[in-house]
Amino acid sequence: MRPNRPRERYDAVAIFLHWTMAAGILVLIAIGLVMTHASLSPARTFGLYQLHKSIGITILLAAGLRLAWRLSHGQPKLADSLPWEKIVASGVHRLIYALLFALPLSGWAVVSASPLGLPTFLFRVVPWPHLPFLSDLTDKSAVETMLALVHAWGAYAFAAIVVLHAGAALRHRYVLHDDVLGRMLPWRPARSAPGDEALS
């Protein structure tokens, strides 16, 4: 394992995982809202649930890969900012990582505790098992209801954190004029302030 070394930009693997997972999360939020609030046919709702589960499990696996990559390859140094901003940024990043695991796992738990016992096929191809300690419960309804509430409110909280995270990145780019956002972009954006060269 390589030592955890600070660098100025995320590497290509970290950037790919970040934006792929970001796209998947936005799709998950959209599907979740549609399948729980829109008036759809049972067949259409079932299809959306299956797609939601497929993307959610993919995010879970990608989160594990991304965390392993970060621990083994390090991350860019923190931007020059006030101490409290660094504390907040570090806390938000840790919370995002926690939710990247907690939300898919809670969704998996909801499916496993469902009295319907519907099978999951990732993208209609790969069979995915239920969690045995939940699928074997005799009275599943109360557990499913509780887990569904945890998953739903966790999703709302995650959506708010995503907005906060994106807003902070845009603030660095267009208000503070530093290179924080550029470190995660696939391309190297032009600098918008003369003093930014000191951060490169």
CSV table of C-alpha atoms in Angstrom, one decimal:
chain,number,residue,atom,x,y,z
A,1,MET,CA,0.0,0.0,0.0
A,2,ARG,CA,1.3,3.4,-0.9
A,3,PRO,CA,1.6,6.1,1.8
A,4,ASN,CA,-1.2,8.6,2.0
A,5,ARG,CA,0.3,11.6,0.2
A,6,PRO,CA,-1.3,15.0,-0.4
A,7,ARG,CA,-1.4,16.1,-4.0
A,8,GLU,CA,-2.8,19.0,-5.9
A,9,ARG,CA,-5.4,17.2,-8.0
A,10,TYR,CA,-7.4,14.0,-7.7
A,11,ASP,CA,-6.2,11.3,-10.0
A,12,ALA,CA,-8.2,9.9,-13.0
A,13,VAL,CA,-9.7,7.0,-11.1
A,14,ALA,CA,-10.9,9.2,-8.2
A,15,ILE,CA,-12.4,11.7,-10.7
A,16,PHE,CA,-14.1,9.0,-12.7
A,17,LEU,CA,-15.6,7.4,-9.6
A,18,HIS,CA,-16.7,10.8,-8.2
A,19,TRP,CA,-18.6,11.9,-11.3
A,20,THR,CA,-20.0,8.4,-12.1
A,21,MET,CA,-21.4,8.2,-8.5
A,22,ALA,CA,-22.6,11.7,-8.6
A,23,ALA,CA,-24.7,11.0,-11.7
A,24,GLY,CA,-26.0,7.8,-10.2
A,25,ILE,CA,-27.0,9.6,-7.0
A,26,LEU,CA,-28.9,12.2,-8.9
A,27,VAL,CA,-30.7,9.5,-10.9
A,28,LEU,CA,-31.5,7.7,-7.7
A,29,ILE,CA,-33.0,10.8,-6.1
A,30,ALA,CA,-35.1,11.4,-9.2
A,31,ILE,CA,-36.3,7.8,-9.4
A,32,GLY,CA,-37.1,7.7,-5.7
A,33,LEU,CA,-39.2,10.8,-5.9
A,34,VAL,CA,-41.1,9.6,-9.0
A,35,MET,CA,-41.8,6.1,-7.8
A,36,THR,CA,-43.0,7.2,-4.4
A,37,HIS,CA,-45.0,10.3,-5.4
A,38,ALA,CA,-46.2,9.8,-9.0
A,39,SER,CA,-49.3,8.0,-10.0
A,40,LEU,CA,-47.9,5.2,-12.2
A,41,SER,CA,-49.1,1.8,-13.2
A,42,PRO,CA,-48.0,-1.2,-11.0
A,43,ALA,CA,-45.7,-2.5,-13.8
A,44,ARG,CA,-44.0,0.9,-14.3
A,45,THR,CA,-43.6,1.3,-10.5
A,46,PHE,CA,-42.1,-2.2,-10.3
A,47,GLY,CA,-39.7,-1.4,-13.1
A,48,LEU,CA,-38.6,1.8,-11.3
A,49,TYR,CA,-38.1,0.0,-8.0
A,50,GLN,CA,-35.9,-2.6,-9.8
A,51,LEU,CA,-33.8,0.1,-11.5
A,52,HIS,CA,-33.6,2.1,-8.2
A,53,LYS,CA,-32.3,-1.0,-6.4
A,54,SER,CA,-29.8,-1.8,-9.2
A,55,ILE,CA,-28.3,1.6,-9.2
A,56,GLY,CA,-28.2,1.7,-5.4
A,57,ILE,CA,-26.3,-1.5,-5.1
A,58,THR,CA,-23.9,-0.2,-7.9
A,59,ILE,CA,-23.3,2.9,-5.8
A,60,LEU,CA,-22.6,0.8,-2.7
A,61,LEU,CA,-20.0,-1.2,-4.6
A,62,ALA,CA,-18.5,1.9,-6.1
A,63,ALA,CA,-18.4,3.6,-2.7
A,64,GLY,CA,-16.3,0.7,-1.4
A,65,LEU,CA,-13.9,0.9,-4.3
A,66,ARG,CA,-13.6,4.7,-4.0
A,67,LEU,CA,-12.9,4.5,-0.2
A,68,ALA,CA,-10.3,1.8,-0.8
A,69,TRP,CA,-8.7,3.9,-3.6
A,70,ARG,CA,-8.7,7.0,-1.4
A,71,LEU,CA,-7.1,5.2,1.5
A,72,SER,CA,-4.4,3.7,-0.7
A,73,HIS,CA,-3.7,6.7,-3.0
A,74,GLY,CA,-4.2,9.7,-0.8
A,75,GLN,CA,-6.0,12.9,-1.6
A,76,PRO,CA,-5.2,16.5,-2.6
A,77,LYS,CA,-4.1,18.8,0.2
A,78,LEU,CA,-6.8,20.9,1.8
A,79,ALA,CA,-7.3,24.4,0.3
A,80,ASP,CA,-5.9,27.4,2.0
A,81,SER,CA,-8.9,28.6,4.0
A,82,LEU,CA,-10.0,29.4,7.5
A,83,PRO,CA,-9.7,26.7,10.1
A,84,TRP,CA,-13.4,26.4,10.6
A,85,GLU,CA,-13.9,25.9,6.9
A,86,LYS,CA,-11.5,23.0,6.9
A,87,ILE,CA,-13.3,21.4,9.8
A,88,VAL,CA,-16.7,21.8,8.1
A,89,ALA,CA,-15.3,20.5,4.8
A,90,SER,CA,-13.8,17.5,6.4
A,91,GLY,CA,-17.0,16.8,8.4
A,92,VAL,CA,-19.1,17.0,5.2
A,93,HIS,CA,-16.9,14.7,3.3
A,94,ARG,CA,-17.0,12.1,6.1
A,95,LEU,CA,-20.8,12.4,6.3
A,96,ILE,CA,-21.0,11.9,2.5
A,97,TYR,CA,-18.9,8.8,2.7
A,98,ALA,CA,-21.1,7.5,5.6
A,99,LEU,CA,-24.3,8.1,3.7
A,100,LEU,CA,-22.8,6.5,0.5
A,101,PHE,CA,-22.8,3.2,2.5
A,102,ALA,CA,-25.7,3.8,4.9
A,103,LEU,CA,-28.3,4.6,2.2
A,104,PRO,CA,-27.8,1.6,-0.1
A,105,LEU,CA,-27.5,-0.7,2.9
A,106,SER,CA,-30.8,0.7,4.4
A,107,GLY,CA,-32.5,0.3,1.0
A,108,TRP,CA,-31.2,-3.3,0.8
A,109,ALA,CA,-32.6,-3.8,4.3
A,110,VAL,CA,-36.0,-2.5,3.3
A,111,VAL,CA,-36.2,-4.9,0.4
A,112,SER,CA,-35.0,-7.8,2.6
A,113,ALA,CA,-37.6,-7.0,5.2
A,114,SER,CA,-40.5,-6.6,2.8
A,115,PRO,CA,-43.4,-9.1,3.3
A,116,LEU,CA,-43.7,-9.3,-0.4
A,117,GLY,CA,-40.3,-11.0,-0.7
A,118,LEU,CA,-39.8,-9.8,-4.3
A,119,PRO,CA,-36.5,-10.9,-5.8
A,120,THR,CA,-33.9,-8.4,-6.9
A,121,PHE,CA,-32.1,-8.7,-10.3
A,122,LEU,CA,-29.4,-6.0,-10.9
A,123,PHE,CA,-30.3,-4.5,-14.2
A,124,ARG,CA,-32.6,-7.5,-14.9
A,125,VAL,CA,-29.6,-9.8,-15.2
A,126,VAL,CA,-27.7,-10.5,-11.9
A,127,PRO,CA,-29.6,-12.0,-9.0
A,128,TRP,CA,-29.0,-10.2,-5.7
A,129,PRO,CA,-29.7,-11.9,-2.4
A,130,HIS,CA,-31.8,-10.5,0.5
A,131,LEU,CA,-30.1,-10.0,3.9
A,132,PRO,CA,-30.8,-13.3,5.6
A,133,PHE,CA,-31.4,-11.9,9.1
A,134,LEU,CA,-34.2,-9.7,7.8
A,135,SER,CA,-35.7,-11.9,5.2
A,136,ASP,CA,-36.1,-14.7,7.8
A,137,LEU,CA,-38.2,-12.5,10.2
A,138,THR,CA,-41.7,-13.8,10.9
A,139,ASP,CA,-43.3,-10.4,11.3
A,140,LYS,CA,-41.8,-8.1,8.7
A,141,SER,CA,-44.3,-5.3,8.3
A,142,ALA,CA,-43.3,-3.2,11.3
A,143,VAL,CA,-39.6,-3.6,10.5
A,144,GLU,CA,-40.1,-2.7,6.9
A,145,THR,CA,-42.0,0.4,7.8
A,146,MET,CA,-39.3,1.6,10.2
A,147,LEU,CA,-36.5,0.9,7.8
A,148,ALA,CA,-38.4,2.6,4.9
A,149,LEU,CA,-38.7,5.8,7.1
A,150,VAL,CA,-34.9,5.7,7.9
A,151,HIS,CA,-34.1,5.2,4.2
A,152,ALA,CA,-36.5,8.0,3.1
A,153,TRP,CA,-35.3,10.6,5.6
A,154,GLY,CA,-31.7,9.6,5.0
A,155,ALA,CA,-32.3,10.2,1.3
A,156,TYR,CA,-33.7,13.7,1.9
A,157,ALA,CA,-30.8,14.5,4.2
A,158,PHE,CA,-28.4,13.3,1.6
A,159,ALA,CA,-30.0,15.4,-1.1
A,160,ALA,CA,-29.6,18.5,1.1
A,161,ILE,CA,-25.9,17.6,1.7
A,162,VAL,CA,-25.3,17.2,-2.0
A,163,VAL,CA,-26.8,20.7,-2.6
A,164,LEU,CA,-24.5,22.0,0.2
A,165,HIS,CA,-21.5,20.2,-1.3
A,166,ALA,CA,-22.2,21.5,-4.8
A,167,GLY,CA,-22.8,25.0,-3.5
A,168,ALA,CA,-19.5,25.0,-1.6
A,169,ALA,CA,-17.6,23.9,-4.7
A,170,LEU,CA,-19.2,26.6,-6.8
A,171,ARG,CA,-18.4,29.2,-4.1
A,172,HIS,CA,-14.8,28.3,-4.3
A,173,ARG,CA,-14.8,28.6,-8.1
A,174,TYR,CA,-16.9,31.8,-8.6
A,175,VAL,CA,-16.6,33.7,-5.3
A,176,LEU,CA,-13.2,32.7,-3.8
A,177,HIS,CA,-11.7,32.2,-7.3
A,178,ASP,CA,-9.5,29.3,-6.1
A,179,ASP,CA,-8.8,25.9,-7.7
A,180,VAL,CA,-10.8,23.6,-5.3
A,181,LEU,CA,-13.4,22.7,-8.0
A,182,GLY,CA,-10.8,22.3,-10.6
A,183,ARG,CA,-9.1,19.5,-8.7
A,184,MET,CA,-12.1,17.2,-9.3
A,185,LEU,CA,-12.9,18.3,-12.9
A,186,PRO,CA,-11.8,15.9,-15.7
A,187,TRP,CA,-10.2,18.9,-17.4
A,188,ARG,CA,-8.0,21.7,-15.9
A,189,PRO,CA,-10.1,24.9,-16.0
A,190,ALA,CA,-8.5,28.3,-16.7
A,191,ARG,CA,-7.8,30.3,-13.6
A,192,SER,CA,-10.0,33.2,-12.9
A,193,ALA,CA,-7.8,35.2,-10.6
A,194,PRO,CA,-4.1,36.2,-10.9
A,195,GLY,CA,-3.3,35.1,-7.4
A,196,ASP,CA,-4.5,31.6,-8.0
A,197,GLU,CA,-1.1,30.5,-9.4
A,198,ALA,CA,0.1,30.2,-5.8
A,199,LEU,CA,-2.3,27.3,-5.3
A,200,SER,CA,-1.3,25.3,-8.3
